[in-house]
Amino acid sequence: MRVHVTGIGIVSALGGDAPTTMAALLRGETGIRPFTLFDLEGKRVEVAATVAAVQRREGWSRTDCLALAAAREALGGLSEVDLLVVGGTTGGMLESEAALAAVTRDADAAVATDCGRGHPLSAVGSRLAETIAVADR
């Protein structure tokens, strides 16, 4: 079996694409900044390595949107692919971010979500496969 890497896409706290991220890494920069996704006043954590600019889609998690941006960069404009391999962090972030925001608003809030059970990366991979034309084989 042969594997050909045809592209790399990175969306990180250091930059919105692979060249920007790599240049920042080589300069020794950090992506850790004050956290601004939602209010953390009075909480122990005030900083995070958060990706600042994310083009959002209705009903999509930040993870899905970040993965799509990275996949599009990696594909370099291809409209159809035979195989899509995704490496990343966590799927299911829509649920996690909603739960975390609810708990930060009210520490006693009961969070009715499965976010604590883990986040399958397959959820992100499935979303990408639906959005980017992956050939049926």
Short mmCIF file of N, CA and C in Angstrom, two decimals:
data_model
loop_
_atom_site.label_atom_id
_atom_site.label_comp_id
_atom_site.label_asym_id
_atom_site.label_seq_id
_atom_site.Cartn_x
_atom_site.Cartn_y
_atom_site.Cartn_z
N MET A 1 0.84 -1.17 0.00
CA MET A 1 0.00 0.00 0.00
C MET A 1 0.89 1.24 0.00
N ARG A 2 0.49 2.21 -0.78
CA ARG A 2 1.19 3.49 -0.82
C ARG A 2 0.28 4.58 -0.30
N VAL A 3 0.87 5.50 0.41
CA VAL A 3 0.14 6.65 0.91
C VAL A 3 0.81 7.89 0.36
N HIS A 4 0.02 8.77 -0.20
CA HIS A 4 0.53 10.04 -0.72
C HIS A 4 -0.13 11.17 0.04
N VAL A 5 0.66 11.95 0.73
CA VAL A 5 0.13 13.13 1.41
C VAL A 5 0.12 14.25 0.38
N THR A 6 -1.06 14.70 0.06
CA THR A 6 -1.19 15.71 -1.00
C THR A 6 -1.35 17.12 -0.46
N GLY A 7 -1.52 17.22 0.84
CA GLY A 7 -1.67 18.55 1.41
C GLY A 7 -1.77 18.50 2.92
N ILE A 8 -1.48 19.60 3.52
CA ILE A 8 -1.58 19.73 4.97
C ILE A 8 -2.37 21.01 5.26
N GLY A 9 -3.28 20.92 6.19
CA GLY A 9 -4.04 22.08 6.60
C GLY A 9 -3.97 22.23 8.11
N ILE A 10 -3.73 23.42 8.57
CA ILE A 10 -3.66 23.69 10.01
C ILE A 10 -4.44 24.96 10.31
N VAL A 11 -5.29 24.86 11.30
CA VAL A 11 -5.96 26.03 11.86
C VAL A 11 -5.65 25.98 13.35
N SER A 12 -4.96 26.98 13.84
CA SER A 12 -4.51 26.94 15.23
C SER A 12 -4.60 28.32 15.87
N ALA A 13 -4.28 28.36 17.14
CA ALA A 13 -4.24 29.64 17.85
C ALA A 13 -3.10 30.52 17.35
N LEU A 14 -2.17 29.94 16.61
CA LEU A 14 -1.05 30.70 16.05
C LEU A 14 -1.34 31.26 14.67
N GLY A 15 -2.34 30.70 13.99
CA GLY A 15 -2.65 31.18 12.65
C GLY A 15 -3.73 30.36 11.99
N GLY A 16 -4.30 30.93 10.96
CA GLY A 16 -5.41 30.30 10.26
C GLY A 16 -5.03 29.36 9.15
N ASP A 17 -3.73 29.15 8.95
CA ASP A 17 -3.28 28.22 7.91
C ASP A 17 -1.92 27.65 8.29
N ALA A 18 -1.47 26.66 7.53
CA ALA A 18 -0.21 25.97 7.84
C ALA A 18 1.00 26.90 7.79
N PRO A 19 1.18 27.71 6.73
CA PRO A 19 2.37 28.56 6.69
C PRO A 19 2.44 29.57 7.85
N THR A 20 1.31 30.18 8.20
CA THR A 20 1.29 31.14 9.29
C THR A 20 1.59 30.46 10.62
N THR A 21 0.99 29.30 10.84
CA THR A 21 1.23 28.55 12.07
C THR A 21 2.69 28.12 12.18
N MET A 22 3.25 27.59 11.10
CA MET A 22 4.64 27.13 11.14
C MET A 22 5.60 28.29 11.36
N ALA A 23 5.35 29.42 10.72
CA ALA A 23 6.22 30.59 10.91
C ALA A 23 6.19 31.06 12.36
N ALA A 24 5.00 31.07 12.96
CA ALA A 24 4.88 31.48 14.36
C ALA A 24 5.61 30.50 15.28
N LEU A 25 5.49 29.21 14.99
CA LEU A 25 6.21 28.21 15.78
C LEU A 25 7.72 28.42 15.70
N LEU A 26 8.20 28.65 14.49
CA LEU A 26 9.64 28.85 14.31
C LEU A 26 10.15 30.12 14.99
N ARG A 27 9.28 31.11 15.14
CA ARG A 27 9.65 32.33 15.86
C ARG A 27 9.52 32.16 17.37
N GLY A 28 9.02 31.01 17.80
CA GLY A 28 8.86 30.74 19.23
C GLY A 28 7.65 31.39 19.86
N GLU A 29 6.67 31.75 19.04
CA GLU A 29 5.47 32.41 19.57
C GLU A 29 4.55 31.42 20.26
N THR A 30 3.66 31.95 21.06
CA THR A 30 2.64 31.15 21.73
C THR A 30 1.26 31.61 21.27
N GLY A 31 0.33 30.70 21.27
CA GLY A 31 -1.03 31.05 20.93
C GLY A 31 -1.90 31.29 22.15
N ILE A 32 -1.30 31.26 23.32
CA ILE A 32 -2.06 31.44 24.56
C ILE A 32 -2.37 32.91 24.76
N ARG A 33 -3.67 33.20 24.92
CA ARG A 33 -4.15 34.56 25.05
C ARG A 33 -5.33 34.59 26.02
N PRO A 34 -5.80 35.77 26.38
CA PRO A 34 -7.02 35.83 27.20
C PRO A 34 -8.18 35.13 26.49
N PHE A 35 -8.94 34.35 27.23
CA PHE A 35 -10.07 33.60 26.70
C PHE A 35 -11.25 34.53 26.50
N THR A 36 -11.87 34.49 25.32
CA THR A 36 -12.97 35.41 25.02
C THR A 36 -14.22 34.75 24.45
N LEU A 37 -14.26 33.43 24.36
CA LEU A 37 -15.44 32.79 23.77
C LEU A 37 -16.71 33.04 24.58
N PHE A 38 -16.56 33.05 25.89
CA PHE A 38 -17.65 33.41 26.78
C PHE A 38 -17.04 33.90 28.08
N ASP A 39 -17.87 34.48 28.92
CA ASP A 39 -17.40 35.14 30.13
C ASP A 39 -16.88 34.14 31.15
N LEU A 40 -15.67 34.34 31.61
CA LEU A 40 -15.07 33.50 32.64
C LEU A 40 -14.77 34.30 33.91
N GLU A 41 -15.44 35.42 34.08
CA GLU A 41 -15.17 36.26 35.25
C GLU A 41 -15.36 35.45 36.53
N GLY A 42 -14.38 35.55 37.40
CA GLY A 42 -14.44 34.84 38.67
C GLY A 42 -13.99 33.39 38.60
N LYS A 43 -13.61 32.91 37.44
CA LYS A 43 -13.15 31.53 37.28
C LYS A 43 -11.63 31.49 37.39
N ARG A 44 -11.08 30.32 37.65
CA ARG A 44 -9.64 30.18 37.83
C ARG A 44 -8.85 30.35 36.54
N VAL A 45 -9.43 30.02 35.43
CA VAL A 45 -8.73 30.07 34.15
C VAL A 45 -9.16 31.30 33.37
N GLU A 46 -8.20 32.02 32.85
CA GLU A 46 -8.52 33.22 32.08
C GLU A 46 -7.85 33.22 30.71
N VAL A 47 -6.99 32.23 30.46
CA VAL A 47 -6.27 32.17 29.19
C VAL A 47 -6.45 30.80 28.54
N ALA A 48 -6.27 30.76 27.24
CA ALA A 48 -6.35 29.51 26.49
C ALA A 48 -5.70 29.73 25.12
N ALA A 49 -5.38 28.66 24.45
CA ALA A 49 -4.87 28.74 23.09
C ALA A 49 -6.06 28.52 22.16
N THR A 50 -6.87 29.55 22.04
CA THR A 50 -8.11 29.48 21.29
C THR A 50 -7.93 30.05 19.89
N VAL A 51 -8.53 29.39 18.91
CA VAL A 51 -8.53 29.92 17.55
C VAL A 51 -9.52 31.08 17.52
N ALA A 52 -9.03 32.23 17.15
CA ALA A 52 -9.84 33.44 17.24
C ALA A 52 -10.92 33.52 16.15
N ALA A 53 -10.53 33.46 14.91
CA ALA A 53 -11.48 33.68 13.82
C ALA A 53 -11.91 32.35 13.22
N VAL A 54 -13.18 32.08 13.32
CA VAL A 54 -13.75 30.85 12.77
C VAL A 54 -14.96 31.23 11.94
N GLN A 55 -14.96 30.83 10.68
CA GLN A 55 -16.15 31.07 9.86
C GLN A 55 -17.19 30.04 10.26
N ARG A 56 -18.25 30.51 10.90
CA ARG A 56 -19.26 29.61 11.47
C ARG A 56 -20.31 29.22 10.43
N ARG A 57 -20.89 28.04 10.63
CA ARG A 57 -22.00 27.54 9.84
C ARG A 57 -23.12 27.16 10.80
N GLU A 58 -24.33 27.44 10.41
CA GLU A 58 -25.49 27.14 11.24
C GLU A 58 -25.53 25.65 11.60
N GLY A 59 -25.63 25.37 12.90
CA GLY A 59 -25.74 23.99 13.36
C GLY A 59 -24.43 23.22 13.44
N TRP A 60 -23.33 23.88 13.12
CA TRP A 60 -22.02 23.23 13.17
C TRP A 60 -21.29 23.63 14.44
N SER A 61 -20.51 22.72 14.99
CA SER A 61 -19.67 23.05 16.13
C SER A 61 -18.44 23.81 15.64
N ARG A 62 -17.74 24.45 16.56
CA ARG A 62 -16.47 25.10 16.20
C ARG A 62 -15.50 24.06 15.65
N THR A 63 -15.50 22.87 16.25
CA THR A 63 -14.60 21.81 15.79
C THR A 63 -14.86 21.48 14.33
N ASP A 64 -16.13 21.34 13.96
CA ASP A 64 -16.47 21.05 12.56
C ASP A 64 -15.97 22.16 11.64
N CYS A 65 -16.19 23.40 12.04
CA CYS A 65 -15.78 24.55 11.21
C CYS A 65 -14.26 24.63 11.08
N LEU A 66 -13.55 24.39 12.16
CA LEU A 66 -12.09 24.40 12.13
C LEU A 66 -11.57 23.28 11.23
N ALA A 67 -12.17 22.10 11.36
CA ALA A 67 -11.75 20.96 10.54
C ALA A 67 -11.99 21.22 9.06
N LEU A 68 -13.12 21.84 8.74
CA LEU A 68 -13.41 22.15 7.34
C LEU A 68 -12.39 23.13 6.77
N ALA A 69 -12.04 24.15 7.54
CA ALA A 69 -11.04 25.12 7.07
C ALA A 69 -9.70 24.43 6.83
N ALA A 70 -9.28 23.58 7.74
CA ALA A 70 -8.01 22.86 7.58
C ALA A 70 -8.07 21.89 6.41
N ALA A 71 -9.19 21.20 6.25
CA ALA A 71 -9.33 20.25 5.14
C ALA A 71 -9.30 20.98 3.79
N ARG A 72 -9.98 22.11 3.72
CA ARG A 72 -9.96 22.88 2.47
C ARG A 72 -8.55 23.35 2.12
N GLU A 73 -7.79 23.77 3.13
CA GLU A 73 -6.40 24.17 2.88
C GLU A 73 -5.60 22.97 2.38
N ALA A 74 -5.77 21.83 3.03
CA ALA A 74 -5.02 20.63 2.65
C ALA A 74 -5.36 20.17 1.24
N LEU A 75 -6.61 20.31 0.86
CA LEU A 75 -7.05 19.85 -0.46
C LEU A 75 -6.67 20.83 -1.57
N GLY A 76 -6.37 22.06 -1.21
CA GLY A 76 -5.91 23.02 -2.19
C GLY A 76 -6.84 23.25 -3.36
N GLY A 77 -8.12 23.23 -3.12
CA GLY A 77 -9.07 23.53 -4.19
C GLY A 77 -9.66 22.33 -4.90
N LEU A 78 -9.23 21.11 -4.56
CA LEU A 78 -9.83 19.93 -5.18
C LEU A 78 -11.31 19.87 -4.84
N SER A 79 -12.14 19.46 -5.78
CA SER A 79 -13.57 19.40 -5.51
C SER A 79 -14.02 18.00 -5.11
N GLU A 80 -13.21 16.99 -5.39
CA GLU A 80 -13.56 15.62 -5.01
C GLU A 80 -12.31 14.87 -4.62
N VAL A 81 -12.42 14.04 -3.62
CA VAL A 81 -11.29 13.24 -3.17
C VAL A 81 -11.71 11.79 -3.06
N ASP A 82 -10.74 10.89 -3.16
CA ASP A 82 -11.03 9.46 -3.02
C ASP A 82 -11.05 9.02 -1.57
N LEU A 83 -10.24 9.64 -0.75
CA LEU A 83 -10.13 9.24 0.64
C LEU A 83 -9.80 10.47 1.48
N LEU A 84 -10.45 10.60 2.60
CA LEU A 84 -10.19 11.72 3.49
C LEU A 84 -9.77 11.15 4.84
N VAL A 85 -8.58 11.48 5.27
CA VAL A 85 -8.09 11.05 6.57
C VAL A 85 -7.98 12.29 7.45
N VAL A 86 -8.61 12.25 8.61
CA VAL A 86 -8.66 13.39 9.49
C VAL A 86 -7.87 13.10 10.76
N GLY A 87 -6.97 14.00 11.08
CA GLY A 87 -6.28 13.94 12.36
C GLY A 87 -6.58 15.23 13.08
N GLY A 88 -6.96 15.15 14.32
CA GLY A 88 -7.31 16.37 15.01
C GLY A 88 -7.47 16.15 16.48
N THR A 89 -8.16 17.07 17.08
CA THR A 89 -8.34 17.00 18.52
C THR A 89 -9.67 16.34 18.82
N THR A 90 -10.65 17.10 19.19
CA THR A 90 -11.87 16.55 19.74
C THR A 90 -13.08 16.87 18.89
N GLY A 91 -13.92 15.89 18.69
CA GLY A 91 -15.24 16.11 18.11
C GLY A 91 -16.23 16.39 19.24
N GLY A 92 -17.44 16.75 18.92
CA GLY A 92 -18.46 16.97 19.93
C GLY A 92 -18.31 18.25 20.72
N MET A 93 -17.57 19.21 20.18
CA MET A 93 -17.31 20.43 20.93
C MET A 93 -18.54 21.33 21.05
N LEU A 94 -19.47 21.22 20.12
CA LEU A 94 -20.70 22.03 20.22
C LEU A 94 -21.37 21.76 21.56
N GLU A 95 -21.50 20.49 21.90
CA GLU A 95 -22.11 20.10 23.16
C GLU A 95 -21.26 20.52 24.35
N SER A 96 -19.94 20.31 24.24
CA SER A 96 -19.05 20.67 25.35
C SER A 96 -19.04 22.16 25.62
N GLU A 97 -18.97 22.96 24.56
CA GLU A 97 -18.94 24.41 24.75
C GLU A 97 -20.25 24.91 25.35
N ALA A 98 -21.38 24.34 24.93
CA ALA A 98 -22.67 24.74 25.50
C ALA A 98 -22.73 24.36 26.98
N ALA A 99 -22.25 23.16 27.31
CA ALA A 99 -22.27 22.71 28.70
C ALA A 99 -21.35 23.56 29.56
N LEU A 100 -20.16 23.85 29.07
CA LEU A 100 -19.21 24.66 29.83
C LEU A 100 -19.74 26.08 30.03
N ALA A 101 -20.35 26.64 29.00
CA ALA A 101 -20.92 27.97 29.12
C ALA A 101 -22.06 27.98 30.15
N ALA A 102 -22.88 26.92 30.17
CA ALA A 102 -23.97 26.84 31.14
C ALA A 102 -23.44 26.76 32.56
N VAL A 103 -22.40 25.97 32.75
CA VAL A 103 -21.83 25.81 34.09
C VAL A 103 -21.15 27.09 34.55
N THR A 104 -20.52 27.83 33.63
CA THR A 104 -19.87 29.08 34.04
C THR A 104 -20.90 30.15 34.42
N ARG A 105 -22.09 30.07 33.84
CA ARG A 105 -23.16 31.00 34.20
C ARG A 105 -23.76 30.65 35.56
N ASP A 106 -23.88 29.34 35.83
CA ASP A 106 -24.51 28.88 37.08
C ASP A 106 -23.83 27.60 37.51
N ALA A 107 -22.99 27.70 38.54
CA ALA A 107 -22.20 26.56 39.00
C ALA A 107 -23.06 25.39 39.43
N ASP A 108 -24.31 25.63 39.81
CA ASP A 108 -25.20 24.57 40.26
C ASP A 108 -26.07 24.00 39.12
N ALA A 109 -25.86 24.51 37.92
CA ALA A 109 -26.69 24.09 36.79
C ALA A 109 -26.48 22.61 36.49
N ALA A 110 -27.56 21.92 36.27
CA ALA A 110 -27.47 20.53 35.84
C ALA A 110 -27.28 20.54 34.33
N VAL A 111 -26.21 19.95 33.88
CA VAL A 111 -25.92 19.94 32.46
C VAL A 111 -26.40 18.61 31.88
N ALA A 112 -27.46 18.68 31.11
CA ALA A 112 -28.04 17.48 30.51
C ALA A 112 -27.41 17.25 29.15
N THR A 113 -26.25 16.64 29.14
CA THR A 113 -25.56 16.37 27.89
C THR A 113 -24.63 15.18 28.07
N ASP A 114 -24.28 14.55 27.00
CA ASP A 114 -23.34 13.43 27.04
C ASP A 114 -21.92 13.88 26.83
N CYS A 115 -21.64 15.18 26.98
CA CYS A 115 -20.33 15.70 26.64
C CYS A 115 -19.22 15.09 27.48
N GLY A 116 -19.52 14.59 28.67
CA GLY A 116 -18.49 14.01 29.51
C GLY A 116 -18.08 12.61 29.09
N ARG A 117 -18.77 12.01 28.16
CA ARG A 117 -18.49 10.64 27.76
C ARG A 117 -17.45 10.53 26.66
N GLY A 118 -16.98 11.62 26.18
CA GLY A 118 -16.00 11.59 25.11
C GLY A 118 -16.57 12.16 23.83
N HIS A 119 -15.69 12.43 22.91
CA HIS A 119 -16.09 13.07 21.67
C HIS A 119 -15.47 12.32 20.52
N PRO A 120 -16.26 11.56 19.79
CA PRO A 120 -15.68 10.79 18.69
C PRO A 120 -15.23 11.69 17.53
N LEU A 121 -14.00 11.52 17.09
CA LEU A 121 -13.51 12.26 15.94
C LEU A 121 -14.30 11.88 14.69
N SER A 122 -14.94 10.71 14.71
CA SER A 122 -15.73 10.28 13.56
C SER A 122 -16.85 11.26 13.26
N ALA A 123 -17.35 11.98 14.26
CA ALA A 123 -18.40 12.97 14.03
C ALA A 123 -17.89 14.07 13.11
N VAL A 124 -16.68 14.53 13.35
CA VAL A 124 -16.07 15.55 12.50
C VAL A 124 -15.77 14.97 11.13
N GLY A 125 -15.23 13.76 11.07
CA GLY A 125 -14.92 13.12 9.80
C GLY A 125 -16.16 12.92 8.94
N SER A 126 -17.26 12.54 9.57
CA SER A 126 -18.51 12.36 8.83
C SER A 126 -19.01 13.68 8.28
N ARG A 127 -18.91 14.74 9.07
CA ARG A 127 -19.34 16.07 8.61
C ARG A 127 -18.51 16.51 7.41
N LEU A 128 -17.19 16.28 7.48
CA LEU A 128 -16.32 16.65 6.36
C LEU A 128 -16.63 15.84 5.11
N ALA A 129 -16.85 14.54 5.29
CA ALA A 129 -17.16 13.68 4.15
C ALA A 129 -18.44 14.12 3.45
N GLU A 130 -19.41 14.59 4.24
CA GLU A 130 -20.66 15.08 3.66
C GLU A 130 -20.46 16.38 2.90
N THR A 131 -19.55 17.22 3.38
CA THR A 131 -19.35 18.56 2.83
C THR A 131 -18.38 18.56 1.65
N ILE A 132 -17.30 17.82 1.80
CA ILE A 132 -16.32 17.68 0.73
C ILE A 132 -16.66 16.41 0.00
N ALA A 133 -16.78 16.47 -1.28
CA ALA A 133 -17.21 15.30 -2.06
C ALA A 133 -16.16 14.19 -1.95
N VAL A 134 -16.46 13.19 -1.13
CA VAL A 134 -15.61 12.03 -1.01
C VAL A 134 -16.23 10.94 -1.88
N ALA A 135 -15.45 10.45 -2.85
CA ALA A 135 -15.96 9.48 -3.81
C ALA A 135 -16.43 8.22 -3.10
N ASP A 136 -17.59 7.69 -3.52
CA ASP A 136 -18.08 6.41 -2.99
C ASP A 136 -17.25 5.28 -3.55
N ARG A 137 -16.74 4.47 -2.69
CA ARG A 137 -15.94 3.31 -3.13
C ARG A 137 -16.37 2.13 -2.34
#
